[in-house]
Short mmCIF file of C-alpha atoms in Angstrom, two decimals:
data_model
loop_
_atom_site.label_atom_id
_atom_site.label_comp_id
_atom_site.label_asym_id
_atom_site.label_seq_id
_atom_site.Cartn_x
_atom_site.Cartn_y
_atom_site.Cartn_z
CA MET A 3 221.36 169.33 39.64
CA VAL A 4 222.99 168.12 36.49
CA GLN A 5 224.75 165.09 36.20
CA LEU A 6 228.10 165.79 34.85
CA THR A 7 228.77 162.20 33.67
CA SER A 8 227.16 159.52 31.45
CA HIS A 9 226.17 156.49 32.73
CA SER A 10 228.27 155.20 35.51
CA ALA A 11 231.43 153.09 34.51
CA SER A 12 230.83 149.39 34.53
CA VAL A 13 234.12 148.67 36.41
CA ARG A 14 234.93 146.93 39.87
CA THR A 15 237.25 149.19 41.70
CA GLU A 16 238.70 146.64 44.12
CA GLY A 17 242.19 146.33 43.63
CA VAL A 18 242.92 148.98 41.08
CA GLY A 19 245.75 150.02 43.08
CA ALA A 20 247.37 146.48 42.63
CA ARG A 21 250.52 148.22 40.66
CA GLU A 22 252.10 150.54 42.98
CA THR A 23 255.44 152.62 43.28
CA THR A 24 256.36 154.16 46.73
CA GLY A 25 254.55 157.26 47.49
CA VAL A 26 254.41 159.76 50.32
CA PRO A 27 253.85 158.22 53.75
CA ASP A 28 250.54 158.69 55.39
CA ALA A 29 249.87 160.09 58.98
CA ASP A 30 250.71 156.37 60.29
CA GLY A 31 254.04 156.34 58.24
CA ALA A 32 252.71 153.73 55.65
CA ALA A 33 253.68 154.42 52.25
CA PRO A 34 250.47 154.40 50.39
CA GLY A 35 251.98 154.05 46.82
CA ARG A 36 250.91 155.65 43.81
CA ARG A 37 248.00 153.90 42.00
CA GLN A 38 248.61 153.05 38.44
CA VAL A 39 246.17 151.08 36.21
CA ASP A 40 246.04 150.52 32.56
CA ALA A 41 244.60 153.02 30.17
CA GLY A 42 241.51 150.93 29.70
CA LEU A 43 240.67 150.88 33.52
CA LEU A 44 241.35 154.36 33.70
CA GLY A 45 238.90 155.02 31.03
CA ARG A 46 236.10 153.27 32.60
CA LEU A 47 236.82 154.88 35.88
CA VAL A 48 236.39 158.25 34.25
CA HIS A 49 233.42 157.10 32.09
CA ARG A 50 235.43 157.74 29.01
CA HIS A 51 235.88 154.97 26.19
CA ASP A 52 238.24 156.83 24.09
CA PRO A 53 241.92 157.08 25.20
CA GLN A 54 242.49 160.45 23.96
CA ASP A 55 239.38 162.00 26.00
CA VAL A 56 241.25 160.49 29.22
CA PHE A 57 243.28 162.88 31.28
CA PRO A 58 244.20 161.31 34.68
CA THR A 59 247.08 158.89 34.38
CA GLY A 60 247.61 157.63 38.09
CA TRP A 61 247.06 158.92 41.73
CA THR A 62 248.54 158.88 45.16
CA PRO A 63 246.94 158.76 48.36
CA GLN A 64 248.10 161.41 51.09
CA THR A 65 245.69 160.82 53.55
CA GLY A 66 242.25 159.35 53.49
CA THR A 67 240.87 162.61 52.16
CA GLN A 68 243.97 164.15 50.39
CA PHE A 69 245.14 162.79 47.01
CA SER A 70 247.72 163.67 44.34
CA VAL A 71 246.51 162.81 40.70
CA SER A 72 248.68 162.94 37.50
CA ALA A 73 247.16 163.93 34.36
CA ARG A 74 248.19 164.71 30.87
CA TRP A 75 246.85 167.48 28.47
CA PRO A 76 247.36 166.79 25.01
CA ARG A 77 248.86 169.09 22.64
CA ALA A 78 246.04 168.72 20.39
CA HIS A 79 242.71 167.58 20.87
CA ARG A 80 239.73 167.01 18.64
CA PHE A 81 237.38 169.23 21.01
CA PHE A 82 239.46 170.64 23.81
CA ALA A 83 241.50 172.60 21.02
CA PRO A 84 244.11 175.44 21.74
CA VAL A 85 242.56 178.75 21.70
CA GLY A 86 243.83 181.41 19.25
CA GLY A 87 246.72 179.16 18.73
CA ARG A 88 248.57 180.31 21.74
CA HIS A 89 246.64 178.85 25.05
CA GLN A 90 245.10 175.49 26.33
CA ASP A 91 241.63 175.40 26.20
CA PRO A 92 240.72 176.48 29.94
CA LEU A 93 237.66 174.10 29.78
CA LEU A 94 240.28 171.36 30.03
CA ILE A 95 240.45 172.48 33.52
CA ALA A 96 236.96 171.69 34.45
CA GLU A 97 237.04 168.41 32.47
CA THR A 98 240.03 167.34 34.48
CA MET A 99 238.25 168.35 37.40
CA ARG A 100 235.33 166.30 36.55
CA GLN A 101 237.35 163.09 35.76
CA THR A 102 239.44 163.66 38.72
CA THR A 103 236.42 163.55 40.95
CA MET A 104 235.09 160.67 39.39
CA LEU A 105 238.22 158.59 39.64
CA LEU A 106 238.64 159.09 43.47
CA GLY A 107 235.05 158.67 43.87
CA HIS A 108 235.16 154.89 42.60
CA ALA A 109 238.73 153.84 43.52
CA GLU A 110 239.28 155.60 46.81
CA PHE A 111 235.69 156.30 48.26
CA GLY A 112 233.92 153.00 46.99
CA VAL A 113 231.12 154.60 44.49
CA PRO A 114 229.79 151.38 43.28
CA ASP A 115 229.01 150.45 39.42
CA GLY A 116 225.88 151.73 38.41
CA ASP A 117 225.81 154.73 40.76
CA GLN A 118 225.45 158.18 39.47
CA PHE A 119 227.60 161.14 40.02
CA VAL A 120 225.67 164.43 40.22
CA MET A 121 227.55 167.79 40.20
CA TRP A 122 226.00 170.54 42.09
CA GLU A 123 228.68 173.37 41.75
CA LEU A 124 231.87 173.67 39.93
CA SER A 125 234.33 176.50 39.78
CA TYR A 126 238.01 177.36 38.77
CA VAL A 127 240.20 180.50 38.39
CA SER A 128 243.22 180.62 36.23
CA GLU A 129 245.36 183.10 34.53
CA PRO A 130 246.29 183.49 30.89
CA GLY A 131 250.16 183.59 31.25
CA ARG A 132 249.61 179.88 32.89
CA LEU A 133 247.84 178.14 29.96
CA LEU A 134 250.31 179.33 27.28
CA LEU A 135 251.22 176.53 25.01
CA GLY A 136 254.67 175.00 24.26
CA ASP A 137 255.43 171.94 21.95
CA GLU A 138 254.82 169.39 24.15
CA PRO A 139 251.74 167.58 25.84
CA TRP A 140 251.31 169.02 29.29
CA ASP A 141 252.11 166.51 32.25
CA ILE A 142 250.12 168.04 35.36
CA THR A 143 249.20 167.51 39.08
CA VAL A 144 246.14 167.72 40.48
CA ASP A 145 246.26 168.10 44.45
CA VAL A 146 242.66 167.15 45.60
CA THR A 147 241.53 167.92 49.26
CA CYS A 148 237.89 166.09 50.00
CA SER A 149 235.93 167.42 52.99
CA ARG A 150 232.23 167.45 54.14
CA VAL A 151 232.43 163.78 53.07
CA ARG A 152 229.06 162.34 53.93
CA ARG A 153 229.30 158.46 54.24
CA LEU A 154 226.68 156.32 52.86
CA ARG A 155 227.08 152.45 53.69
CA GLN A 156 230.16 151.58 51.80
CA SER A 157 230.04 154.76 49.41
CA ILE A 158 229.57 158.26 49.95
CA GLY A 159 226.31 160.32 49.47
CA SER A 160 228.07 163.89 49.00
CA MET A 161 231.49 165.70 49.28
CA HIS A 162 233.13 168.76 48.73
CA VAL A 163 236.42 168.92 46.62
CA GLU A 164 238.98 171.48 46.41
CA LEU A 165 241.49 171.22 43.42
CA LEU A 166 244.73 172.54 42.91
CA LEU A 167 246.21 172.11 39.12
CA HIS A 168 249.86 172.74 38.95
CA ARG A 169 253.04 172.09 36.40
CA LEU A 170 256.65 172.48 36.87
CA GLY A 171 256.24 174.83 39.92
CA THR A 172 253.62 176.91 38.25
CA VAL A 173 250.10 176.90 39.79
CA LEU A 174 247.64 176.65 36.51
CA ALA A 175 244.35 176.66 38.33
CA ARG A 176 242.44 176.57 41.63
CA GLY A 177 238.95 175.15 41.84
CA GLY A 178 236.41 173.09 43.66
CA GLY A 179 233.07 171.69 43.47
CA ARG A 180 230.13 170.18 45.47
CA ILE A 181 229.08 166.49 44.27
CA SER A 182 226.47 163.86 45.46
CA CYS A 183 226.07 160.47 44.44
CA THR A 184 222.89 158.42 43.76
CA SER A 185 222.34 154.79 43.76
CA ALA A 186 221.25 152.89 40.63
CA LYS A 187 217.96 152.09 42.51
CA ALA A 188 217.46 155.81 43.41
CA TYR A 189 218.37 157.02 40.08
CA GLY A 190 216.14 154.37 38.41
CA LYS A 191 213.08 155.78 40.31
CA LEU A 192 213.88 159.60 39.84
CA ARG A 193 214.48 159.10 36.27
CA GLY A 194 212.44 156.01 35.24
CA ASP A 195 209.94 157.95 33.26
CA ARG A 196 212.99 159.49 31.02
CA ARG A 197 214.77 156.36 30.23
CA HIS A 198 212.97 156.16 27.05
CA VAL A 199 215.10 158.95 25.49
CA VAL A 200 218.13 156.96 25.77
CA GLY A 201 219.62 156.24 22.31
CA ALA A 202 216.38 157.82 20.72
CA PRO A 203 217.23 160.41 17.75
CA ILE A 204 217.23 164.07 19.00
CA PRO A 205 216.66 166.50 16.02
CA LEU A 206 219.79 168.31 15.15
CA LEU A 207 219.00 172.08 15.08
CA PRO A 208 221.12 174.43 12.78
CA ALA A 209 224.06 175.83 14.12
CA VAL A 210 225.15 179.45 14.56
CA LEU A 211 228.33 180.23 12.55
CA PRO A 212 231.18 178.51 14.31
CA ALA A 213 233.42 181.81 14.20
CA GLU A 214 230.80 183.44 16.38
CA VAL A 215 231.34 180.93 19.06
CA GLY A 216 235.09 180.56 18.79
CA ARG A 217 234.66 177.32 16.94
CA VAL A 218 236.23 176.01 13.68
CA ASP A 219 233.94 173.09 12.99
CA GLU A 220 230.19 173.23 13.05
CA ARG A 221 229.97 169.98 14.76
CA ASP A 222 231.26 171.52 18.03
CA VAL A 223 228.70 174.13 17.96
CA VAL A 224 226.22 173.82 20.58
CA LEU A 225 223.99 176.99 20.03
CA ALA A 226 221.46 177.33 17.50
CA PRO A 227 219.92 180.72 16.54
CA ALA A 228 217.16 182.37 18.17
CA ALA A 229 214.71 185.40 17.32
CA ARG A 230 216.31 187.79 20.53
CA ARG A 231 219.55 188.88 21.05
CA ASN A 232 222.03 187.12 22.89
CA VAL A 233 219.47 183.96 23.43
CA TRP A 234 219.80 180.86 21.49
CA ARG A 235 218.54 177.35 21.63
CA LEU A 236 220.66 174.52 22.91
CA ARG A 237 221.86 172.37 19.99
CA LEU A 238 222.37 168.75 20.68
CA ASP A 239 224.49 166.64 18.45
CA THR A 240 224.30 163.05 20.53
CA GLY A 241 226.69 161.73 18.02
CA HIS A 242 229.47 164.05 19.17
CA PRO A 243 232.33 161.75 20.48
CA THR A 244 233.21 163.82 23.28
CA LEU A 245 230.43 165.97 24.30
CA PHE A 246 227.94 162.56 23.98
CA ALA A 247 230.66 159.99 24.86
CA ARG A 248 228.01 157.68 26.18
CA PRO A 249 224.17 157.26 25.66
CA ASN A 250 222.40 159.26 28.37
CA ASP A 251 218.80 160.40 29.31
CA HIS A 252 219.62 163.99 29.81
CA VAL A 253 222.20 166.95 28.80
CA PRO A 254 225.75 166.06 30.19
CA GLY A 255 226.96 169.06 32.14
CA ILE A 256 230.16 169.35 29.70
CA VAL A 257 227.72 170.18 26.99
CA LEU A 258 226.15 172.96 29.37
CA LEU A 259 229.69 174.47 30.38
CA GLU A 260 230.53 174.44 26.56
CA ALA A 261 227.12 176.27 25.92
CA ALA A 262 228.24 178.92 28.45
CA ARG A 263 231.58 179.38 26.86
CA GLN A 264 230.14 179.66 23.38
CA ALA A 265 227.40 182.11 24.58
CA ALA A 266 229.77 184.38 26.21
CA VAL A 267 232.04 184.46 23.23
CA ALA A 268 229.30 185.26 21.13
CA ALA A 269 227.93 188.13 23.36
CA THR A 270 231.41 189.52 23.66
CA PRO A 271 232.49 192.38 20.94
CA GLY A 272 234.94 190.77 18.43
CA HIS A 273 234.12 187.07 19.92
CA ASP A 274 237.24 186.92 21.76
CA PHE A 275 236.53 185.34 25.24
CA LEU A 276 238.91 183.15 27.29
CA PRO A 277 236.95 181.63 30.22
CA LEU A 278 239.98 181.93 32.80
CA SER A 279 237.05 182.03 35.61
CA VAL A 280 234.08 179.95 35.79
CA ARG A 281 231.51 179.75 38.59
CA THR A 282 228.71 177.39 37.90
CA ASP A 283 225.66 176.25 39.63
CA PHE A 284 223.92 173.09 38.03
CA LEU A 285 220.13 173.28 39.37
CA ARG A 286 218.35 170.61 37.57
CA TYR A 287 218.35 167.90 34.88
CA VAL A 288 218.31 169.53 31.25
CA GLU A 289 216.03 167.15 29.37
CA LEU A 290 217.07 166.15 25.59
CA ASP A 291 213.72 166.19 23.97
CA ARG A 292 212.51 169.53 25.01
CA PRO A 293 213.71 173.04 24.07
CA CYS A 294 216.59 174.72 26.35
CA TRP A 295 217.32 178.25 25.84
CA ILE A 296 220.53 179.77 26.44
CA GLU A 297 220.88 183.40 27.40
CA ALA A 298 223.98 185.82 27.90
CA ARG A 299 224.19 188.91 29.61
CA ARG A 300 227.34 191.21 29.91
CA LEU A 301 227.96 192.02 33.58
CA PRO A 302 229.71 195.46 34.71
CA VAL A 303 233.21 195.28 36.22
CA ASP A 304 235.51 197.66 38.06
CA ASP A 305 238.48 196.28 36.13
CA PRO A 306 238.63 197.60 32.50
CA ALA A 307 241.09 194.52 31.77
CA VAL A 308 238.39 192.07 32.54
CA ALA A 309 235.03 191.02 30.71
CA ARG A 310 232.34 189.11 32.80
CA VAL A 311 229.44 187.30 31.27
CA HIS A 312 226.50 185.65 33.00
CA VAL A 313 224.80 182.57 31.21
CA THR A 314 221.76 180.84 32.28
CA ALA A 315 219.93 177.67 30.59
CA THR A 316 216.08 177.78 30.98
CA GLN A 317 213.76 174.93 30.29
CA ASP A 318 210.15 174.67 30.87
CA ASP A 319 210.35 178.19 32.16
CA ARG A 320 212.57 176.98 34.91
CA ALA A 321 216.25 177.88 35.38
CA ALA A 322 218.20 174.76 34.92
CA PHE A 323 221.78 176.06 34.88
CA ALA A 324 223.89 179.24 35.70
CA CYS A 325 227.29 180.35 34.83
CA THR A 326 229.40 183.38 35.39
CA LEU A 327 232.71 183.58 33.26
CA GLU A 328 235.54 186.06 33.12
CA SER A 329 238.05 186.57 30.43
CA PRO A 330 240.96 189.09 30.14
CA VAL A 331 240.09 191.68 27.66
CA GLN A 332 242.10 191.59 24.45
CA GLY A 333 245.36 193.58 24.58
CA SER A 334 244.91 194.05 28.51
CA ARG A 335 248.23 193.18 30.83
CA TYR A 336 246.37 190.30 31.91
CA ARG A 337 246.00 188.93 28.11
CA THR A 338 249.49 189.56 27.49
CA ALA A 339 251.13 188.30 30.93
CA VAL A 340 254.01 185.61 30.39
CA PRO A 341 254.74 182.95 32.70
CA ARG A 342 257.32 183.20 35.22
CA SER A 343 259.43 180.04 36.33
CA ARG A 344 257.58 179.72 39.88
CA GLN A 345 254.12 181.08 40.55
CA SER A 346 251.62 180.25 43.40
#
């Protein structure tokens, strides 16, 4: 159970669709219109202050539980950087899924200011040929279907989401997740004894070599050396502009996802690992001020063109996070695939 966000956005969602253009008619024949808001409001809806960290650009309701969200992936980003100079960072998929879910939660399902989004499960699948870079930013569309929506007064208690990311007729990725929402009052009771860590200094541990985890800048490294092979201590830089965009009382989920990616890279011979398939379970909050251990284990696979790594996070001898990642093996037919004009 890990909150995949920082503190909830301080923004009222009433009227966010005031600026609209004609959209796809819904089941009653009405044109719901494309919701477009200014970049600052979008940032607050997805809990990001810096405009370069905000990926959604607008959305169109199709039905009460189906939506089309437009997003833009930058050609270059300070953290979600191109992998190997050839591929979009696959974790852009997870971050876009996260932001899309929060956007719709606030703007379409009435999740109030101060409530907390909790992500329990997140998964996606893509292919290398579909993430090959071009020269321009990518304008993409995310088709979202919400199901098993549990209503809670004027908000929601939980729901499942399925997402399809596509661009220029090519499906980039398919994914899904399960979220719940916790009211500000309930969250205060749940985390009341941990609120003292918000803004408190967290010692910055030494980093493993960036090249060992697929990074260039040491500041982006989230693993610290440990005595055992393929085991690291989670390294937290609470001043990181993307990973810790807001003060928090626990480790954000995106940090755990990045730790899983870096552990998979470090555990792979040649440190060549492109996480095109990710399946994650968030089991509990990871505290900022207590040691958290990240362990990677390579799993057997039937296909020699695929590498699979299972990563866990343990704190206080309790499992907090589990993630299985798959990558094409360098030189395989999957790694060298080229995109076709239309794929599905």
